[in-house]
mmCIF file of C-alpha atoms in Angstrom:
data_model
loop_
_atom_site.group_PDB
_atom_site.id
_atom_site.type_symbol
_atom_site.label_atom_id
_atom_site.label_comp_id
_atom_site.label_asym_id
_atom_site.label_seq_id
_atom_site.Cartn_x
_atom_site.Cartn_y
_atom_site.Cartn_z
ATOM 1 C CA THR A 1 22.119 -18.524 -10.656
ATOM 2 C CA THR A 2 21.868 -16.281 -13.281
ATOM 3 C CA GLY A 3 21.460 -11.777 -13.575
ATOM 4 C CA THR A 4 18.788 -10.243 -14.861
ATOM 5 C CA LYS A 5 18.932 -7.366 -17.239
ATOM 6 C CA ASP A 6 17.896 -5.400 -14.289
ATOM 7 C CA LEU A 7 21.155 -7.217 -12.469
ATOM 8 C CA GLN A 8 18.734 -8.557 -9.574
ATOM 9 C CA MET A 9 19.956 -12.349 -8.804
ATOM 10 C CA VAL A 10 17.114 -14.480 -9.774
ATOM 11 C CA THR A 11 18.681 -18.462 -9.405
ATOM 12 C CA ILE A 12 15.927 -21.123 -11.192
ATOM 13 C CA HIS A 13 15.752 -24.534 -10.710
ATOM 14 C CA VAL A 14 14.210 -26.600 -14.341
ATOM 15 C CA ARG A 15 13.467 -30.099 -14.692
ATOM 16 C CA MET A 16 14.601 -32.390 -17.581
ATOM 17 C CA LEU A 17 13.299 -35.167 -17.776
ATOM 18 C CA PHE A 18 14.948 -36.809 -21.046
ATOM 19 C CA ARG A 19 15.545 -39.339 -24.099
ATOM 20 C CA PRO A 20 18.211 -39.801 -25.768
ATOM 21 C CA SER A 21 17.509 -39.842 -30.370
ATOM 22 C CA ILE A 22 17.579 -43.392 -31.187
ATOM 23 C CA GLU A 23 19.183 -43.240 -34.845
ATOM 24 C CA GLY A 24 22.048 -40.727 -32.687
ATOM 25 C CA LEU A 25 23.084 -43.198 -30.066
ATOM 26 C CA THR A 26 25.661 -44.452 -31.177
ATOM 27 C CA THR A 27 27.310 -41.001 -32.206
ATOM 28 C CA ILE A 28 26.957 -40.046 -28.803
ATOM 29 C CA HIS A 29 28.144 -43.367 -26.803
ATOM 30 C CA LYS A 30 31.332 -43.182 -29.198
ATOM 31 C CA THR A 31 31.775 -39.273 -28.306
ATOM 32 C CA LEU A 32 30.186 -38.472 -25.539
ATOM 33 C CA GLY A 33 30.384 -41.832 -23.578
ATOM 34 C CA GLU A 34 27.347 -43.150 -21.580
ATOM 35 C CA ASP A 35 27.713 -39.629 -19.393
ATOM 36 C CA TYR A 36 26.099 -37.875 -21.630
ATOM 37 C CA ASP A 37 23.106 -36.626 -20.081
ATOM 38 C CA GLU A 38 25.978 -34.704 -16.968
ATOM 39 C CA ARG A 39 27.812 -33.547 -19.141
ATOM 40 C CA VAL A 40 25.511 -31.977 -21.730
ATOM 41 C CA LEU A 41 22.618 -31.122 -19.852
ATOM 42 C CA PRO A 42 24.234 -28.984 -17.232
ATOM 43 C CA SER A 43 26.027 -26.528 -19.367
ATOM 44 C CA ILE A 44 23.061 -26.699 -21.960
ATOM 45 C CA GLY A 45 20.284 -25.792 -19.334
ATOM 46 C CA ASN A 46 22.481 -22.904 -17.936
ATOM 47 C CA GLU A 47 23.709 -21.659 -21.078
ATOM 48 C CA VAL A 48 19.628 -21.491 -21.879
ATOM 49 C CA MET A 49 18.410 -19.952 -19.104
ATOM 50 C CA LYS A 50 21.541 -17.589 -18.657
ATOM 51 C CA ALA A 51 21.045 -16.164 -22.240
ATOM 52 C CA THR A 52 17.373 -15.825 -21.746
ATOM 53 C CA VAL A 53 17.062 -14.558 -17.995
ATOM 54 C CA ALA A 54 18.866 -11.284 -19.136
ATOM 55 C CA GLN A 55 16.457 -10.585 -21.542
ATOM 56 C CA TYR A 56 13.561 -10.072 -18.825
ATOM 57 C CA ASN A 57 13.942 -7.237 -15.588
ATOM 58 C CA ALA A 58 13.106 -9.097 -12.032
ATOM 59 C CA GLU A 59 10.056 -7.772 -12.324
ATOM 60 C CA GLN A 60 8.942 -9.641 -15.155
ATOM 61 C CA LEU A 61 10.573 -12.899 -14.626
ATOM 62 C CA LEU A 62 7.312 -12.414 -11.835
ATOM 63 C CA THR A 63 4.954 -11.534 -14.334
ATOM 64 C CA GLN A 64 5.532 -13.501 -17.438
ATOM 65 C CA ARG A 65 6.219 -16.074 -15.971
ATOM 66 C CA GLU A 66 5.029 -19.611 -18.219
ATOM 67 C CA GLN A 67 6.694 -17.046 -21.425
ATOM 68 C CA VAL A 68 9.599 -16.951 -20.350
ATOM 69 C CA SER A 69 9.626 -20.696 -19.356
ATOM 70 C CA ASN A 70 8.724 -21.423 -23.091
ATOM 71 C CA VAL A 71 11.427 -19.449 -24.280
ATOM 72 C CA ILE A 72 13.632 -20.819 -21.709
ATOM 73 C CA ARG A 73 12.101 -25.059 -22.852
ATOM 74 C CA ASP A 74 12.311 -23.831 -27.451
ATOM 75 C CA GLY A 75 16.148 -22.893 -26.646
ATOM 76 C CA ILE A 76 17.187 -25.502 -24.345
ATOM 77 C CA ILE A 77 14.705 -28.511 -26.831
ATOM 78 C CA LYS A 78 17.024 -27.033 -29.928
ATOM 79 C CA ARG A 79 19.735 -26.614 -28.218
ATOM 80 C CA ALA A 80 20.165 -30.296 -26.428
ATOM 81 C CA GLU A 81 18.483 -31.720 -30.777
ATOM 82 C CA GLN A 82 22.031 -31.100 -31.425
ATOM 83 C CA PHE A 83 22.974 -33.300 -29.462
ATOM 84 C CA ASN A 84 21.253 -36.037 -30.246
ATOM 85 C CA ILE A 85 18.909 -35.765 -27.208
ATOM 86 C CA LEU A 86 15.194 -35.136 -27.191
ATOM 87 C CA MET A 87 13.456 -32.856 -24.102
ATOM 88 C CA ASP A 88 9.789 -34.191 -23.568
ATOM 89 C CA ASP A 89 9.778 -32.106 -20.454
ATOM 90 C CA VAL A 90 10.973 -29.141 -19.845
ATOM 91 C CA SER A 91 10.148 -26.721 -16.480
ATOM 92 C CA ILE A 92 10.623 -24.352 -14.069
ATOM 93 C CA THR A 93 10.410 -25.551 -11.073
ATOM 94 C CA HIS A 94 11.962 -23.599 -8.382
ATOM 95 C CA LEU A 95 12.284 -19.831 -8.793
ATOM 96 C CA THR A 96 14.163 -17.822 -6.056
ATOM 97 C CA TYR A 97 15.120 -13.766 -5.709
ATOM 98 C CA GLY A 98 18.412 -12.085 -3.933
ATOM 99 C CA LYS A 99 17.745 -11.076 -0.735
ATOM 100 C CA GLU A 100 18.748 -7.786 -2.446
ATOM 101 C CA PHE A 101 15.093 -8.014 -4.447
ATOM 102 C CA ALA A 102 13.714 -8.898 -1.486
ATOM 103 C CA LYS A 103 14.131 -5.508 0.492
ATOM 104 C CA ALA A 104 13.819 -3.863 -2.775
ATOM 105 C CA ILE A 105 10.128 -5.226 -2.714
ATOM 106 C CA GLU A 106 9.153 -4.528 0.709
ATOM 107 C CA GLU A 107 10.813 -0.685 0.850
ATOM 108 C CA LYS A 108 8.300 -0.350 -2.827
ATOM 109 C CA GLN A 109 5.476 -1.602 -0.901
ATOM 110 C CA VAL A 110 7.233 0.235 2.726
ATOM 111 C CA ALA A 111 6.388 3.652 0.097
ATOM 112 C CA ALA A 112 2.860 2.740 -1.877
ATOM 113 C CA GLN A 113 1.230 2.743 1.494
ATOM 114 C CA GLU A 114 3.414 5.942 2.521
ATOM 115 C CA ALA A 115 2.327 7.859 -0.806
ATOM 116 C CA GLU A 116 -1.734 5.966 -0.574
ATOM 117 C CA ARG A 117 -1.270 7.314 3.443
ATOM 118 C CA GLN A 118 0.086 10.553 2.294
ATOM 119 C CA LYS A 119 -2.719 10.551 -0.686
ATOM 120 C CA PHE A 120 -5.549 10.458 2.437
ATOM 121 C CA ILE A 121 -4.062 12.953 4.255
ATOM 122 C CA VAL A 122 -4.631 15.323 1.591
ATOM 123 C CA GLU A 123 -7.654 14.445 0.723
ATOM 124 C CA MET A 124 -9.053 15.132 4.358
ATOM 125 C CA ALA A 125 -8.006 18.573 4.302
ATOM 126 C CA GLN A 126 -9.082 19.195 0.928
ATOM 127 C CA HIS A 127 -12.871 17.919 2.261
ATOM 128 C CA GLU A 128 -11.758 20.020 5.596
ATOM 129 C CA ARG A 129 -10.929 23.151 3.982
ATOM 130 C CA GLN A 130 -13.823 22.490 1.918
ATOM 131 C CA ALA A 131 -15.764 22.114 5.028
ATOM 132 C CA THR A 132 -14.642 25.280 6.365
ATOM 133 C CA ILE A 133 -15.544 27.723 3.551
ATOM 134 C CA THR A 134 -19.078 25.634 3.101
ATOM 135 C CA ARG A 135 -19.206 26.809 7.062
ATOM 136 C CA SER A 136 -17.911 29.442 6.431
ATOM 137 C CA GLU A 137 -20.372 31.051 3.465
ATOM 138 C CA GLY A 138 -23.739 29.850 6.361
ATOM 139 C CA GLU A 139 -22.459 31.584 8.831
ATOM 140 C CA ALA A 140 -22.038 34.423 6.312
ATOM 141 C CA GLU A 141 -25.065 34.206 4.969
ATOM 142 C CA ALA A 142 -26.792 33.793 8.550
ATOM 143 C CA ALA A 143 -25.322 37.286 9.360
ATOM 144 C CA LYS A 144 -27.199 38.302 5.999
ATOM 145 C CA LEU A 145 -30.086 37.629 6.833
ATOM 146 C CA ILE A 146 -30.746 38.615 10.459
ATOM 147 C CA SER A 147 -29.234 42.551 9.264
ATOM 148 C CA GLU A 148 -31.987 42.588 7.143
ATOM 149 C CA ALA A 149 -34.284 41.437 9.345
ATOM 150 C CA LEU A 150 -32.465 44.043 11.659
ATOM 151 C CA ALA A 151 -33.115 46.332 9.323
ATOM 152 C CA LYS A 152 -36.258 45.689 8.355
ATOM 153 C CA HIS A 153 -37.833 45.482 12.403
ATOM 154 C CA GLY A 154 -35.374 46.712 14.196
ATOM 155 C CA LYS A 155 -33.691 45.449 17.029
ATOM 156 C CA GLY A 156 -36.944 43.043 18.823
ATOM 157 C CA LEU A 157 -34.560 40.218 17.736
ATOM 158 C CA ILE A 158 -31.341 41.143 20.128
ATOM 159 C CA ASP A 159 -33.866 42.174 22.880
ATOM 160 C CA VAL A 160 -35.112 38.932 22.257
ATOM 161 C CA ARG A 161 -32.096 36.956 21.973
ATOM 162 C CA ARG A 162 -31.376 39.054 25.550
ATOM 163 C CA ILE A 163 -34.703 37.664 27.700
ATOM 164 C CA ASP A 164 -33.147 33.816 26.366
ATOM 165 C CA THR A 165 -29.792 34.204 27.183
ATOM 166 C CA ALA A 166 -31.489 36.110 29.884
ATOM 167 C CA LYS A 167 -33.759 33.319 31.732
ATOM 168 C CA ASP A 168 -30.834 30.545 30.673
ATOM 169 C CA ILE A 169 -28.281 31.941 32.285
ATOM 170 C CA ALA A 170 -30.734 33.071 35.974
ATOM 171 C CA GLU A 171 -32.404 29.250 35.354
ATOM 172 C CA ALA A 172 -28.898 28.065 35.943
ATOM 173 C CA LEU A 173 -27.635 29.875 39.019
ATOM 174 C CA ALA A 174 -31.192 29.272 40.147
ATOM 175 C CA LYS A 175 -30.412 25.850 40.685
ATOM 176 C CA SER A 176 -26.616 26.003 41.680
ATOM 177 C CA PRO A 177 -25.738 25.182 45.817
ATOM 178 C CA ASN A 178 -23.575 27.923 46.115
ATOM 179 C CA VAL A 179 -26.316 31.886 44.574
ATOM 180 C CA MET A 180 -27.851 33.111 47.349
ATOM 181 C CA TYR A 181 -30.421 35.271 46.408
ATOM 182 C CA LEU A 182 -30.474 38.512 48.524
ATOM 183 C CA PRO A 183 -33.945 41.548 47.857
ATOM 184 C CA GLY A 184 -32.129 45.059 46.429
ATOM 185 C CA GLY A 185 -32.175 48.047 48.445
ATOM 186 C CA GLN A 186 -32.360 46.814 51.342
ATOM 187 C CA GLN A 187 -29.819 45.995 54.165
ATOM 188 C CA MET A 188 -28.204 44.311 55.741
ATOM 189 C CA LEU A 189 -26.399 42.661 57.988
ATOM 190 C CA LEU A 190 -24.769 39.260 57.460
ATOM 191 C CA ASN A 191 -22.364 37.546 59.833
ATOM 192 C CA VAL A 192 -19.591 35.813 57.656
ATOM 193 C CA ALA A 193 -17.278 35.370 59.790
ATOM 194 C CA GLY A 194 -19.608 31.498 61.198
ATOM 195 C CA GLY A 195 -18.620 31.934 64.299
ATOM 196 C CA ALA A 196 -19.999 33.626 67.228
ATOM 197 C CA ARG A 197 -19.592 37.336 67.981
ATOM 198 C CA GLN A 198 -16.422 37.475 71.282
ATOM 199 C CA GLN A 199 -16.800 40.789 73.481
#
């Protein structure tokens, strides 16, 4: 576990395949002993990983993982050679971030979604505004045409529209069961009380 350039905690697991150098085998056994791998490799690995990871921020570790892996591999190979250990393979097997970073990523995604939503709302408002402007321009043009037609041909158009509206109203009233037509100019007595007169 080590810190990144932007102070995020990262846990990295590295697999190392190694063997002792045949020429340096006597030196290894004299200076380090039979458990040379347990003495040297963990400290080399930690040293190189901490130095390498500190050069990148957390996002770069994700996006540039192969480059980071190559830098760690090269660093471990060079340091192991100083102890007569040959590295056959070094690779990152697992990389995890702290809870704070995971929470920060989630908050960043939520903020990005909210920004997209706000952008959509703004675009919808702009489209609605443009539609209102277009509608208003159309109504203004229609009013202008009507005014010109009235000036040119008189009030005949208004009279036609009045007749059409009166026809629509009469048709609606004729279909209603609650409407009764009474002849005009005559006096009629209606029994509105609904019952017989008392004497």
